[in-house]
Structures are given as structure tokens and as C-alpha cells.
Amino acid sequence: MGHRAVLGPALWVERISEWCAAPDSWVATHAELGVCGALVLGEASSYVPAATEPELYVRSLIGSRDPRAKGAGRRLLALADERAAASGVTLLRVDCYAGGTGDLIAFYESCGYTRAETFAVEKQPQDWPGQVLARRLD
């Protein structure tokens, strides 16, 4: 789940340190695995089209591929729903990589998100295609 950018170790340390310092970051743990998922909520990234109403943005969702961690991502997204409802926000959005097999998009759709805008982040040697997905709470 989440972005699979190719980053060097120093950039990963910087990125993860930033995520952990965010005021609305959460970690899922498993008795045998330890940390098996993480969720960071906040504002949308600058490359994502702006929302037209208040929202809660899923900045990052990462889950272990270990079969014992199955469901951690869904539970973290349910926590995002709870955080949005508690703050009176009815719109949640997330973005993900739109290339490859489309598995990330399918995962978010299976969690109740629907496709919204597409975008591209300029990268070398080619652009990184992205998909914004949205979920509205009742």
C-alpha cells in the first residue's frame, strides 16, 4: 500500500521521520511482527488538486505484505474514518500510484473510495501517474 518510490536510505529516513512527527500519525502493531502498518493523516500534497470543501487527507498508508498482517491497512483506514467523523469532516481523500497493475487503486476502491482526479508528477525518466480517490462519510 502507499507509494513505492525508489529512494536512497537517507531520503527514507528523512521521509519517515517527517511522517512520525506529524500530529495525526498512527502505527499498527502485531504481536509477532511488531510494526505492520502506518497511517499519516493531514493535508494533501502540493501535486494533488485541491479539495473544494474541508477534508481529511490520507497522506500515507503503508502495510506489511506478511500474511499475518492482513487487514491492517483496512483497520487503519477505518481509523481515518473515525478521525474524520470526530472532527465533523465528511470527505476523505487519498492518492496513489496509478500505474502498474492497478492493485493500489483496487485496494482503495474495496475500502469504499471512488476514483476522482488523475494527475502526474514530473519525474525522470518518465512522469509518475497518480490517482486521487475519495470517500464520503454518511
GROMACS .gro file of C-alpha atoms in nm:
model
  138
    1MET     CA    1   0.000   0.000   0.000
    2GLY     CA    2   0.114   0.357  -0.042
    3HIS     CA    3   0.384   0.489  -0.271
    4ARG     CA    4   0.671   0.274  -0.393
    5ALA     CA    5   0.922   0.540  -0.491
    6VAL     CA    6   1.285   0.444  -0.529
    7LEU     CA    7   1.459   0.644  -0.257
    8GLY     CA    8   1.802   0.610  -0.103
    9PRO     CA    9   1.828   0.516   0.267
   10ALA     CA   10   1.889   0.876   0.380
   11LEU     CA   11   1.579   1.001   0.198
   12TRP     CA   12   1.370   0.721   0.351
   13VAL     CA   13   1.490   0.814   0.699
   14GLU     CA   14   1.401   1.178   0.631
   15ARG     CA   15   1.058   1.094   0.492
   16ILE     CA   16   0.967   0.851   0.770
   17SER     CA   17   1.092   1.092   1.038
   18GLU     CA   18   0.865   1.358   0.890
   19TRP     CA   19   0.569   1.119   0.892
   20CYS     CA   20   0.629   1.015   1.253
   21ALA     CA   21   0.645   1.379   1.360
   22ALA     CA   22   0.305   1.452   1.205
   23PRO     CA   23   0.039   1.519   1.469
   24ASP     CA   24  -0.201   1.263   1.320
   25SER     CA   25   0.018   0.960   1.256
   26TRP     CA   26  -0.065   0.609   1.370
   27VAL     CA   27   0.110   0.273   1.379
   28ALA     CA   28  -0.048  -0.073   1.373
   29THR     CA   29   0.135  -0.349   1.556
   30HIS     CA   30   0.114  -0.726   1.557
   31ALA     CA   31   0.219  -0.947   1.849
   32GLU     CA   32   0.465  -1.145   1.637
   33LEU     CA   33   0.562  -0.893   1.368
   34GLY     CA   34   0.589  -0.572   1.562
   35VAL     CA   35   0.502  -0.275   1.341
   36CYS     CA   36   0.290  -0.395   1.050
   37GLY     CA   37   0.135  -0.074   0.921
   38ALA     CA   38   0.132   0.303   0.945
   39LEU     CA   39  -0.114   0.580   0.864
   40VAL     CA   40  -0.041   0.951   0.833
   41LEU     CA   41  -0.329   1.198   0.805
   42GLY     CA   42  -0.300   1.564   0.718
   43GLU     CA   43  -0.315   1.798   0.423
   44ALA     CA   44  -0.300   1.691   0.060
   45SER     CA   45   0.037   1.704  -0.112
   46SER     CA   46   0.105   2.002  -0.337
   47TYR     CA   47   0.081   1.790  -0.655
   48VAL     CA   48  -0.281   1.688  -0.577
   49PRO     CA   49  -0.574   1.902  -0.698
   50ALA     CA   50  -0.718   2.097  -0.404
   51ALA     CA   51  -1.042   1.990  -0.242
   52THR     CA   52  -1.342   2.222  -0.267
   53GLU     CA   53  -1.451   2.152   0.092
   54PRO     CA   54  -1.295   2.055   0.425
   55GLU     CA   55  -1.135   1.714   0.411
   56LEU     CA   56  -0.917   1.468   0.594
   57TYR     CA   57  -0.636   1.351   0.368
   58VAL     CA   58  -0.462   1.016   0.393
   59ARG     CA   59  -0.106   1.132   0.329
   60SER     CA   60   0.042   0.787   0.363
   61LEU     CA   61  -0.077   0.433   0.425
   62ILE     CA   62   0.182   0.158   0.449
   63GLY     CA   63   0.116  -0.205   0.528
   64SER     CA   64   0.326  -0.517   0.564
   65ARG     CA   65   0.291  -0.780   0.296
   66ASP     CA   66   0.329  -1.051   0.559
   67PRO     CA   67   0.010  -1.263   0.556
   68ARG     CA   68  -0.017  -1.229   0.935
   69ALA     CA   69  -0.066  -0.853   0.891
   70LYS     CA   70  -0.366  -0.897   0.660
   71GLY     CA   71  -0.632  -0.636   0.735
   72ALA     CA   72  -0.400  -0.381   0.899
   73GLY     CA   73  -0.446  -0.131   0.614
   74ARG     CA   74  -0.825  -0.160   0.630
   75ARG     CA   75  -0.821  -0.111   1.007
   76LEU     CA   76  -0.603   0.198   0.968
   77LEU     CA   77  -0.841   0.339   0.706
   78ALA     CA   78  -1.131   0.273   0.947
   79LEU     CA   79  -0.937   0.482   1.199
   80ALA     CA   80  -0.918   0.760   0.938
   81ASP     CA   81  -1.299   0.740   0.910
   82GLU     CA   82  -1.327   0.774   1.288
   83ARG     CA   83  -1.089   1.072   1.295
   84ALA     CA   84  -1.284   1.245   1.016
   85ALA     CA   85  -1.620   1.186   1.186
   86ALA     CA   86  -1.485   1.312   1.519
   87SER     CA   87  -1.374   1.636   1.354
   88GLY     CA   88  -1.701   1.682   1.165
   89VAL     CA   89  -1.544   1.625   0.823
   90THR     CA   90  -1.732   1.410   0.573
   91LEU     CA   91  -1.475   1.393   0.291
   92LEU     CA   92  -1.166   1.173   0.297
   93ARG     CA   93  -0.921   1.162   0.009
   94VAL     CA   94  -0.607   0.966  -0.072
   95ASP     CA   95  -0.374   0.945  -0.370
   96CYS     CA   96  -0.175   0.654  -0.503
   97TYR     CA   97   0.032   0.532  -0.793
   98ALA     CA   98  -0.194   0.479  -1.094
   99GLY     CA   99   0.045   0.270  -1.300
  100GLY     CA  100   0.143  -0.091  -1.285
  101THR     CA  101  -0.130  -0.346  -1.224
  102GLY     CA  102  -0.376  -0.102  -1.065
  103ASP     CA  103  -0.376  -0.304  -0.741
  104LEU     CA  104  -0.347   0.007  -0.522
  105ILE     CA  105  -0.649   0.169  -0.682
  106ALA     CA  106  -0.844  -0.157  -0.649
  107PHE     CA  107  -0.750  -0.180  -0.280
  108TYR     CA  108  -0.880   0.170  -0.203
  109GLU     CA  109  -1.196   0.101  -0.405
  110SER     CA  110  -1.253  -0.214  -0.198
  111CYS     CA  111  -1.237   0.012   0.110
  112GLY     CA  112  -1.515   0.239  -0.016
  113TYR     CA  113  -1.313   0.501  -0.204
  114THR     CA  114  -1.404   0.606  -0.557
  115ARG     CA  115  -1.185   0.744  -0.832
  116ALA     CA  116  -1.169   1.121  -0.854
  117GLU     CA  117  -0.897   1.323  -1.031
  118THR     CA  118  -0.586   1.191  -1.201
  119PHE     CA  119  -0.255   1.374  -1.200
  120ALA     CA  120   0.107   1.328  -1.299
  121VAL     CA  121   0.419   1.411  -1.103
  122GLU     CA  122   0.706   1.509  -1.329
  123LYS     CA  123   0.992   1.264  -1.276
  124GLN     CA  124   1.284   1.146  -1.479
  125PRO     CA  125   1.297   0.934  -1.688
  126GLN     CA  126   0.915   0.944  -1.701
  127ASP     CA  127   0.621   1.102  -1.522
  128TRP     CA  128   0.467   0.927  -1.221
  129PRO     CA  129   0.091   0.876  -1.289
  130GLY     CA  130  -0.132   0.930  -0.987
  131GLN     CA  131  -0.494   0.875  -0.894
  132VAL     CA  132  -0.689   1.065  -0.626
  133LEU     CA  133  -0.966   0.863  -0.463
  134ALA     CA  134  -1.238   0.999  -0.236
  135ARG     CA  135  -1.468   0.859   0.027
  136ARG     CA  136  -1.770   1.037   0.167
  137LEU     CA  137  -1.891   0.954   0.517
  138ASP     CA  138  -2.267   0.944   0.579
   0.00000   0.00000   0.00000
